[in-house]
Coordinates of C-alpha atoms (C1' of nucleotides) in Angstrom, one line a residue:
Chain A
X1 CA 0.0 0.0 0.0
X2 CA 1.5 3.2 -1.1
X3 CA 0.0 6.7 -1.1
X4 CA -1.2 8.8 1.9
X5 CA -0.6 7.3 5.3
X6 CA -4.1 8.0 6.5
X7 CA -5.5 5.8 3.7
X8 CA -3.2 3.0 4.7
X9 CA -4.3 3.3 8.3
X10 CA -8.0 3.3 7.2
X11 CA -7.4 0.2 5.1
X12 CA -5.6 -1.6 7.9
X13 CA -8.4 -0.9 10.3
X14 CA -11.1 -1.8 7.8
X15 CA -9.4 -5.1 7.0
X16 CA -9.6 -6.1 10.6
X17 CA -13.3 -5.2 10.7
X18 CA -14.3 -6.8 7.4
X19 CA -12.5 -10.0 8.1
X20 CA -14.2 -10.4 11.4
X21 CA -11.0 -10.2 13.5
X22 CA -12.7 -7.2 15.2
X23 CA -16.4 -8.0 15.6
X24 CA -19.1 -5.4 16.2
X25 CA -18.6 -3.9 19.6
X26 CA -14.9 -4.4 19.6
X27 CA -12.8 -1.4 20.6
X28 CA -10.3 -0.4 18.0
X29 CA -6.9 1.0 19.1
X30 CA -7.0 4.5 20.6
X31 CA -5.8 7.3 18.4
X32 CA -2.7 7.8 20.5
X33 CA -1.9 4.1 20.0
X34 CA -2.2 4.6 16.2
X35 CA 0.2 7.5 16.4
X36 CA 2.7 5.3 18.1
X37 CA 2.1 2.3 15.7
X38 CA 2.4 4.3 12.5
X39 CA 4.7 7.1 13.8
X40 CA 2.3 9.8 12.8
X41 CA 0.6 12.8 14.3
X42 CA -2.7 12.4 16.0
X43 CA -4.4 14.5 13.3
X44 CA -3.4 11.8 10.7
X45 CA -4.7 9.0 12.9
X46 CA -7.9 11.0 13.5
X47 CA -8.4 11.5 9.8
X48 CA -8.1 7.8 9.2
X49 CA -10.6 7.0 11.9
X50 CA -12.9 9.8 10.8
X51 CA -13.2 8.2 7.4
X52 CA -14.3 5.0 8.9
X53 CA -16.9 6.9 10.9
X54 CA -18.2 8.5 7.7
X55 CA -18.5 5.1 6.2
X56 CA -20.5 3.9 9.2
X57 CA -18.0 1.3 10.1
X58 CA -17.1 2.5 13.6
X59 CA -18.6 4.7 16.3
X60 CA -16.7 7.1 18.5
X61 CA -17.5 7.4 22.2
X62 CA -15.7 10.0 24.3
X63 CA -13.7 8.8 27.1
X64 CA -14.4 5.2 26.0
X65 CA -12.8 4.9 22.6
X66 CA -13.8 4.0 19.1
X67 CA -15.8 0.8 18.5
X68 CA -16.8 -1.4 15.6
X69 CA -20.4 -0.6 14.6
X70 CA -23.1 -3.1 13.9
X71 CA -23.5 -3.7 10.2
X72 CA -26.5 -1.7 8.9
X73 CA -27.6 -3.8 6.0
X74 CA -30.3 -1.3 5.4
X75 CA -28.5 1.7 4.1
X76 CA -28.0 1.2 0.4
X77 CA -26.8 3.5 -2.3
X78 CA -28.8 3.0 -5.5
X79 CA -27.4 4.5 -8.7
X80 CA -30.4 6.0 -10.4
X81 CA -28.7 7.0 -13.6
X82 CA -30.0 9.3 -16.3
X83 CA -31.9 7.2 -18.7
X84 CA -29.8 8.0 -21.7
X85 CA -26.7 7.1 -19.8
X86 CA -28.3 3.9 -18.6
X87 CA -29.3 2.9 -22.2
X88 CA -25.9 3.7 -23.7
X89 CA -24.1 1.9 -20.9
X90 CA -25.8 -1.2 -22.1
X91 CA -24.4 -0.7 -25.5
X92 CA -27.9 0.1 -26.9
X93 CA -28.9 3.0 -29.1
X94 CA -30.8 5.7 -27.2
X95 CA -34.0 7.1 -28.6
X96 CA -36.5 9.7 -27.4
X97 CA -40.0 10.7 -28.4
X98 CA -42.1 13.6 -27.1
X99 CA -45.8 12.5 -26.8
X100 CA -47.4 15.5 -25.4
X101 CA -46.6 18.8 -23.9
X102 CA -48.9 21.5 -22.5
X103 CA -48.9 24.4 -20.2
X104 CA -51.5 24.5 -17.5
X105 CA -52.0 25.5 -13.8
X106 CA -50.6 23.4 -11.0
X107 CA -53.0 21.0 -9.3
X108 CA -53.1 20.0 -5.7
X109 CA -53.6 16.3 -6.6
X110 CA -51.5 13.5 -8.0
X111 CA -47.7 13.3 -7.9
X112 CA -47.3 17.0 -8.3
X113 CA -49.2 17.8 -5.1
X114 CA -46.0 17.2 -3.2
X115 CA -44.3 20.0 -5.0
X116 CA -46.7 22.5 -3.6
X117 CA -46.3 24.5 -6.7
X118 CA -48.7 27.3 -7.6
X119 CA -49.2 28.9 -10.9
X120 CA -48.2 27.7 -14.4
X121 CA -46.5 24.3 -14.9
X122 CA -45.4 22.4 -18.0
X123 CA -46.9 18.9 -18.3
X124 CA -44.9 16.5 -20.4
X125 CA -45.4 13.0 -21.6
X126 CA -42.6 11.2 -23.4
X127 CA -40.9 7.9 -24.1
X128 CA -37.3 6.6 -24.0
X129 CA -36.2 3.9 -26.4
X130 CA -33.4 1.4 -26.3
X131 CA -32.4 0.0 -29.8
X132 CA -35.8 1.2 -31.1
X133 CA -37.9 -0.5 -28.5
X134 CA -39.7 1.3 -25.7
X135 CA -37.6 1.4 -22.6
X136 CA -39.3 3.8 -20.3
X137 CA -42.5 5.9 -20.2
X138 CA -42.1 9.3 -18.5
X139 CA -44.7 11.7 -17.1
X140 CA -43.4 14.9 -15.8
X141 CA -44.6 18.2 -14.4
X142 CA -42.2 21.2 -14.3
X143 CA -42.9 24.2 -12.2
X144 CA -42.2 27.1 -14.5
X145 CA -41.5 29.5 -11.7
X146 CA -38.5 27.3 -10.7
X147 CA -37.2 26.8 -14.2
X148 CA -36.3 30.2 -15.8
X149 CA -35.3 29.9 -19.4
X150 CA -37.3 26.8 -20.0
X151 CA -39.4 28.5 -22.7
X152 CA -36.3 28.3 -24.9
X153 CA -36.0 24.6 -24.6
X154 CA -37.2 22.3 -27.3
X155 CA -38.6 19.1 -25.7
X156 CA -39.4 17.6 -29.0
X157 CA -35.7 17.1 -29.5
X158 CA -34.3 17.1 -26.0
X159 CA -35.6 15.1 -23.0
X160 CA -36.8 17.4 -20.2
X161 CA -34.6 15.5 -17.7
X162 CA -31.4 16.4 -19.5
X163 CA -32.4 20.0 -19.8
X164 CA -33.2 20.3 -16.1
X165 CA -30.0 18.6 -15.2
X166 CA -28.1 21.2 -17.2
X167 CA -30.0 24.3 -16.2
X168 CA -31.2 23.9 -12.6
X169 CA -28.9 24.3 -9.7
X170 CA -28.4 22.0 -6.7
X171 CA -31.5 20.5 -5.4
X172 CA -33.0 18.1 -2.9
X173 CA -34.9 15.1 -4.1
X174 CA -37.1 12.3 -2.9
X175 CA -37.6 9.0 -4.7
X176 CA -40.1 6.3 -4.5
X177 CA -39.5 2.9 -6.1
X178 CA -42.5 0.7 -6.5
X179 CA -44.1 -2.0 -8.7
X180 CA -47.4 -1.5 -10.5
X181 CA -49.5 -3.1 -13.2
X182 CA -49.6 -1.3 -16.5
X183 CA -52.9 0.5 -17.2
X184 CA -54.1 1.0 -20.7
X185 CA -52.1 4.1 -21.5
X186 CA -48.9 2.7 -20.1
X187 CA -49.4 -0.6 -21.8
X188 CA -49.7 1.2 -25.1
X189 CA -46.6 3.3 -24.6
X190 CA -44.4 0.5 -23.4
X191 CA -46.0 -1.9 -25.9
X192 CA -46.9 -4.5 -23.3
X193 CA -50.2 -6.1 -22.3
X194 CA -52.5 -4.4 -19.8
X195 CA -51.7 -5.5 -16.3
X196 CA -48.1 -6.2 -17.1
X197 CA -45.8 -5.8 -14.1
X198 CA -43.8 -2.6 -14.2
X199 CA -41.1 -0.9 -12.1
X200 CA -42.1 2.6 -11.3
X201 CA -39.6 5.3 -10.2
X202 CA -41.2 8.6 -9.0
X203 CA -39.0 11.5 -8.2
X204 CA -39.7 14.9 -6.7
X205 CA -37.1 17.7 -6.9
X206 CA -36.8 20.9 -4.9
X207 CA -34.4 23.7 -5.1
X208 CA -34.0 26.1 -2.2
X209 CA -37.3 24.7 -0.9
X210 CA -39.2 25.4 -4.1
X211 CA -40.7 22.6 -6.0
X212 CA -39.0 22.1 -9.4
X213 CA -40.4 19.0 -11.0
X214 CA -42.1 15.7 -10.3
X215 CA -41.5 12.8 -12.6
X216 CA -42.7 9.3 -12.9
X217 CA -40.7 6.8 -15.0
X218 CA -42.2 3.4 -15.7
X219 CA -40.3 0.4 -17.0
X220 CA -41.6 -2.9 -18.1
X221 CA -40.4 -5.5 -15.5
X222 CA -38.0 -7.3 -17.9
X223 CA -36.3 -4.3 -19.2
X224 CA -34.9 -2.7 -16.1
X225 CA -33.8 -3.3 -12.6
X226 CA -31.9 -1.2 -10.1
X227 CA -28.6 -2.4 -8.8
X228 CA -27.2 -1.3 -5.5
X229 CA -23.8 -2.1 -4.3
X230 CA -23.2 -1.7 -0.7
X231 CA -19.5 -1.1 -0.1
X232 CA -19.3 -0.2 3.5
X233 CA -15.5 -0.1 3.3
X234 CA -14.0 1.7 0.3
X235 CA -10.6 1.2 1.8
X236 CA -9.8 -2.2 0.4
X237 CA -6.5 -2.9 -1.3
Chain B
X1 CA -24.9 28.8 14.1
X2 CA -22.8 27.7 17.0
X3 CA -20.6 24.7 17.4
X4 CA -17.5 23.8 15.5
X5 CA -16.2 26.4 13.1
X6 CA -15.7 23.9 10.3
X7 CA -19.4 23.1 10.3
X8 CA -20.3 26.7 10.1
X9 CA -18.0 27.1 7.1
X10 CA -19.5 24.0 5.4
X11 CA -23.0 25.3 6.1
X12 CA -22.2 28.8 4.7
X13 CA -20.7 27.3 1.5
X14 CA -23.5 24.8 1.1
X15 CA -26.1 27.6 1.4
X16 CA -24.5 29.4 -1.5
X17 CA -24.6 26.3 -3.5
X18 CA -28.1 25.1 -2.7
X19 CA -29.6 28.5 -3.2
X20 CA -28.1 28.7 -6.6
X21 CA -26.0 31.8 -5.8
X22 CA -23.0 29.6 -6.9
X23 CA -24.2 27.5 -9.9
X24 CA -22.5 24.3 -11.0
X25 CA -19.0 25.1 -12.3
X26 CA -18.6 28.1 -10.1
X27 CA -15.3 28.3 -8.3
X28 CA -15.8 28.6 -4.5
X29 CA -13.3 30.6 -2.5
X30 CA -9.7 29.3 -2.2
X31 CA -8.9 27.7 1.0
X32 CA -6.5 30.5 1.9
X33 CA -9.4 32.9 1.3
X34 CA -11.5 31.0 3.7
X35 CA -8.8 31.1 6.4
X36 CA -8.7 34.9 6.0
X37 CA -12.5 35.2 6.0
X38 CA -13.1 33.0 9.1
X39 CA -9.7 33.7 10.8
X40 CA -8.9 30.0 11.0
X41 CA -6.1 27.7 10.0
X42 CA -6.0 26.1 6.6
X43 CA -6.7 22.7 8.1
X44 CA -10.0 23.9 9.4
X45 CA -11.0 25.4 6.0
X46 CA -9.8 22.2 4.4
X47 CA -11.9 20.1 6.7
X48 CA -15.0 22.1 5.8
X49 CA -14.4 21.8 2.1
X50 CA -13.5 18.1 2.5
X51 CA -17.0 17.5 3.9
X52 CA -18.6 19.1 0.9
X53 CA -16.4 16.9 -1.3
X54 CA -17.6 13.8 0.5
X55 CA -21.1 14.9 0.0
X56 CA -20.5 15.3 -3.7
X57 CA -21.3 19.0 -3.7
X58 CA -17.9 20.2 -5.0
X59 CA -14.9 19.0 -6.8
X60 CA -11.3 19.9 -6.2
X61 CA -8.9 20.6 -9.0
X62 CA -5.3 21.2 -8.2
X63 CA -3.9 24.5 -9.1
X64 CA -7.3 25.6 -10.3
X65 CA -9.4 25.6 -7.1
X66 CA -12.6 24.0 -5.9
X67 CA -15.7 24.1 -8.0
X68 CA -19.4 23.5 -7.5
X69 CA -20.3 20.0 -8.9
X70 CA -23.2 19.2 -11.2
X71 CA -26.1 17.8 -9.2
X72 CA -25.8 14.0 -9.5
X73 CA -29.5 13.1 -9.1
X74 CA -28.3 9.5 -9.5
X75 CA -26.7 8.6 -6.2
X76 CA -29.6 7.8 -3.8
X77 CA -29.6 6.3 -0.5
X78 CA -32.4 3.8 0.0
X79 CA -33.2 2.6 3.4
X80 CA -33.9 -1.0 3.0
X81 CA -35.1 -1.7 6.5
X82 CA -35.5 -5.0 8.2
X83 CA -39.0 -6.3 7.5
X84 CA -40.0 -6.5 11.1
X85 CA -38.9 -2.9 11.7
X86 CA -40.7 -1.8 8.5
X87 CA -44.0 -3.4 9.6
X88 CA -43.8 -2.1 13.1
X89 CA -42.9 1.4 11.9
X90 CA -46.3 1.4 10.2
X91 CA -48.0 0.6 13.4
X92 CA -49.0 -2.9 12.2
X93 CA -48.5 -6.1 14.1
X94 CA -45.6 -8.2 12.7
X95 CA -46.0 -11.9 12.1
X96 CA -43.7 -14.6 10.8
X97 CA -44.2 -18.0 9.4
X98 CA -41.7 -20.6 8.3
X99 CA -42.8 -22.5 5.3
X100 CA -40.0 -24.9 4.6
X101 CA -36.4 -25.4 5.6
X102 CA -34.0 -28.0 4.4
X103 CA -30.3 -28.7 4.2
X104 CA -28.8 -29.4 0.8
X105 CA -25.7 -28.8 -1.3
X106 CA -25.1 -25.5 -2.9
X107 CA -26.0 -25.2 -6.6
X108 CA -24.3 -23.1 -9.3
X109 CA -27.6 -21.9 -10.6
X110 CA -30.3 -19.4 -9.5
X111 CA -29.7 -16.5 -7.2
X112 CA -27.3 -18.5 -5.0
X113 CA -24.9 -18.9 -7.9
X114 CA -23.5 -15.4 -7.2
X115 CA -22.5 -16.5 -3.7
X116 CA -20.1 -19.1 -5.2
X117 CA -20.7 -21.2 -2.2
X118 CA -19.7 -24.8 -2.1
X119 CA -20.8 -27.5 0.3
X120 CA -23.9 -27.5 2.5
X121 CA -26.4 -24.7 2.5
X122 CA -29.7 -24.1 4.3
X123 CA -32.6 -23.3 2.1
X124 CA -35.5 -21.5 3.7
X125 CA -38.9 -20.3 2.6
X126 CA -40.9 -18.1 4.8
X127 CA -43.5 -15.4 5.0
X128 CA -43.8 -12.1 6.8
X129 CA -47.2 -10.7 7.9
X130 CA -48.5 -7.3 8.7
X131 CA -51.7 -7.3 10.8
X132 CA -52.2 -10.9 9.9
X133 CA -52.0 -10.4 6.1
X134 CA -49.1 -11.5 3.9
X135 CA -46.6 -8.7 3.6
X136 CA -43.6 -10.4 2.0
X137 CA -42.6 -13.8 0.8
X138 CA -38.9 -14.7 1.4
X139 CA -36.7 -17.3 -0.2
X140 CA -33.3 -17.6 1.2
X141 CA -30.1 -19.7 1.0
X142 CA -27.6 -19.6 3.7
X143 CA -24.0 -20.9 3.3
X144 CA -23.5 -23.0 6.4
X145 CA -19.7 -22.6 6.2
X146 CA -20.2 -18.9 6.7
X147 CA -22.6 -19.0 9.5
X148 CA -21.2 -20.9 12.4
X149 CA -23.6 -21.6 15.2
X150 CA -26.6 -21.5 12.9
X151 CA -27.6 -25.1 13.8
X152 CA -28.7 -23.7 17.2
X153 CA -31.1 -21.2 15.6
X154 CA -34.8 -22.0 15.5
X155 CA -36.2 -20.6 12.3
X156 CA -39.6 -21.7 13.1
X157 CA -39.7 -18.9 15.6
X158 CA -37.1 -16.4 14.5
X159 CA -36.8 -15.0 10.9
X160 CA -33.4 -16.0 9.4
X161 CA -32.6 -12.4 8.6
X162 CA -32.8 -11.3 12.2
X163 CA -30.5 -14.2 13.3
X164 CA -27.9 -13.4 10.6
X165 CA -28.0 -9.7 11.5
X166 CA -27.2 -10.6 15.0
X167 CA -24.6 -13.3 14.4
X168 CA -22.7 -12.4 11.3
X169 CA -20.0 -9.7 11.3
X170 CA -19.5 -6.9 8.8
X171 CA -20.3 -7.8 5.3
X172 CA -20.5 -6.5 1.8
X173 CA -23.8 -6.7 0.0
X174 CA -25.4 -6.2 -3.4
X175 CA -29.1 -5.5 -4.0
X176 CA -31.3 -5.7 -7.0
X177 CA -34.6 -4.0 -7.1
X178 CA -37.0 -5.2 -9.8
X179 CA -40.6 -5.7 -10.7
X180 CA -42.1 -9.1 -11.6
X181 CA -45.4 -10.8 -12.1
X182 CA -46.3 -13.3 -9.4
X183 CA -46.0 -17.0 -10.4
X184 CA -48.2 -19.6 -8.9
X185 CA -46.3 -20.2 -5.8
X186 CA -45.8 -16.6 -5.0
X187 CA -49.4 -15.8 -5.7
X188 CA -50.4 -18.3 -3.2
X189 CA -48.0 -17.1 -0.6
X190 CA -48.9 -13.5 -1.0
X191 CA -52.6 -14.3 -1.5
X192 CA -52.9 -12.4 -4.8
X193 CA -53.8 -13.5 -8.3
X194 CA -51.2 -15.0 -10.6
X195 CA -49.6 -12.4 -12.7
X196 CA -50.0 -9.8 -10.0
X197 CA -47.4 -7.1 -10.1
X198 CA -44.8 -7.4 -7.3
X199 CA -41.7 -5.6 -6.1
X200 CA -38.8 -7.9 -5.8
X201 CA -35.7 -7.2 -3.6
X202 CA -32.8 -9.6 -4.1
X203 CA -29.8 -9.3 -1.8
X204 CA -26.5 -11.1 -1.7
X205 CA -24.2 -10.9 1.3
X206 CA -20.5 -11.7 1.6
X207 CA -18.2 -11.6 4.5
X208 CA -14.5 -11.4 4.0
X209 CA -15.1 -12.5 0.4
X210 CA -17.1 -15.6 1.4
X211 CA -20.7 -15.8 0.3
X212 CA -23.0 -15.8 3.3
X213 CA -26.6 -15.6 2.1
X214 CA -28.8 -14.8 -0.9
X215 CA -32.3 -13.8 -0.3
X216 CA -35.3 -12.8 -2.4
X217 CA -38.1 -10.8 -0.8
X218 CA -41.3 -10.3 -2.8
X219 CA -44.0 -7.8 -2.0
X220 CA -47.3 -7.3 -3.6
X221 CA -47.2 -4.0 -5.5
X222 CA -49.7 -2.2 -3.2
X223 CA -48.2 -3.2 0.1
X224 CA -44.7 -1.8 -0.2
X225 CA -42.6 0.8 -1.9
X226 CA -39.1 2.0 -1.2
X227 CA -38.6 5.6 -0.2
X228 CA -35.3 7.4 -0.8
X229 CA -34.5 10.9 0.4
X230 CA -31.7 12.6 -1.3
X231 CA -30.2 15.2 1.0
X232 CA -27.0 16.2 -0.7
X233 CA -26.2 18.8 1.9
X234 CA -26.5 17.8 5.5
X235 CA -25.2 21.2 6.5
X236 CA -28.3 23.1 6.6
X237 CA -29.4 25.2 9.6
Chain C
dT1 C1' -11.4 12.9 37.9
dA2 C1' -8.6 11.2 34.4
dG3 C1' -8.5 10.1 29.7
dT4 C1' -10.9 9.9 25.5
dG5 C1' -12.3 12.0 21.3
dG6 C1' -13.3 17.0 19.1
dT7 C1' -11.4 20.7 17.5
dC8 C1' -8.0 23.9 16.2
dT9 C1' -3.3 26.2 15.2
dA10 C1' 0.7 27.7 12.5
dG11 C1' 3.5 26.2 10.3
dA12 C1' 5.8 22.7 6.5
dC13 C1' 6.8 20.0 2.1
dC14 C1' 5.1 17.9 -2.0
dA15 C1' 2.7 16.7 -6.5
dC16 C1' 0.6 18.4 -10.0
dA17 C1' -2.1 20.9 -13.2
dG18 C1' -2.8 25.5 -15.2
dC19 C1' -0.7 29.4 -16.9
Chain D
dC1 C1' 6.9 28.1 -13.5
dT2 C1' 3.5 29.4 -9.9
dG3 C1' 0.0 28.4 -6.9
dT4 C1' -3.4 25.2 -5.8
dG5 C1' -4.9 21.4 -3.2
dG6 C1' -2.9 17.0 -0.5
dT7 C1' -0.8 15.7 3.2
dC8 C1' 1.4 15.9 7.5
dT9 C1' 3.5 17.6 12.1
dA10 C1' 3.7 18.7 17.0
dG11 C1' 1.8 20.7 19.7
dA12 C1' -2.7 22.9 22.3
dC13 C1' -7.2 23.4 24.8
dC14 C1' -11.8 21.8 25.5
dA15 C1' -16.1 18.9 26.4
dC16 C1' -17.7 15.1 27.7
dT17 C1' -18.1 10.7 30.1
dA18 C1' -16.9 6.3 32.0
dG19 C1' -15.2 4.6 36.0

DNA sequence: TAGTGGTCTAGACCACAGC
DNA sequence: CTGTGGTCTAGACCACTAG
């Protein structure tokens, strides 16, 4: 192991935890012991331990020491990629089709209710294709007040998600992942039978507390699944 | 804002980013400028910026500075809770039923193939209930070599997931989230019609590179959905 | 109350990417 | 080249808490 010393310390500690040598609840060496063992300053040892804390591997308790945490199988990072990226990553040709787009006033019902938007919104229905076959159906509502400059966008050519990603600043988001049976409209758009099992991703996005967009993306069950890798310890060699 | 100075600095920077004052691509103040502005050492400013890097809010470029990153809507933390916890969090009564359990040799096909286990495994089918109604169907394979002491467990009373959580040390995991239509067996276990849309969670767990368990949990579409909150900036006030 | 982690300082040297 | 971030040191004081 070359490179920064604090990474080597993190990796050494993580090895002992991952391998089970130090089980949950075990006290890892005090920071001053690490300084002695590695011949470093306490700040360096502290940085190494701090990285393990961020990863959720250990917990610090004042006056007591730092202890191996219990494995939280629950916290999982799912990569919900941009659809174009996802399709191209499979080596398939990406395609896009605008189905409908209209301007109207925000409603207080349906997915968009969570946005708490008031005033004009843009309602968009579109499809994404992989190698010419329907990959995802998308229904989106965009709060015009939160998307200045959107009038200049041409959603007949460009997916609204890509435009928003490029033009709206940092935001907060909430996702729901669910299964659902395809209704008549969805079945037609995805070219499957009515009642077909689908994976449904719903996402709401806010920026500085203002609702920006709500979007529902539906995939036929066979075409898509989410993969989540849980790597609690990115310190391996 | 009281407390550690580095948190105040992080919060101040994050505010400018979240609010859109500093759009993606904008260069945030140099670390030496932060030391001047806050009257602190460079290590403190560096720690504040480092936290934003960990959160994915900014990117550092040597010789150039630190820049606001583009919002990666993709990385999402999903809380995949223990089923009992999930049911009880809804205020419903949790129930559990063992359907079948048998010992056999590992196969190189099906979900368990990813474990690359060899030798004896325990194959378990069970159900989880919420208020007496089927909530999830579970099919699990446990690698006996990776679960010492499991012979003493009574899976007629205790769900295998709970036992493993309590008895197996830190592990790596991979999840798949998909939709699927219920086949005959699943339909019966979940008490829904054949072909009913279901949400399927599949999880593989390793410990020190050794396969521990593979498990598939299936939920009727209406009973369960995953919720993910994306809070890119935990530095708000 | 003693010792842990939590935070911070005022320096330093280095690698490296822009200029 | 120059200046940025990347890393590190050898201290220091404080808050908290376990014993």
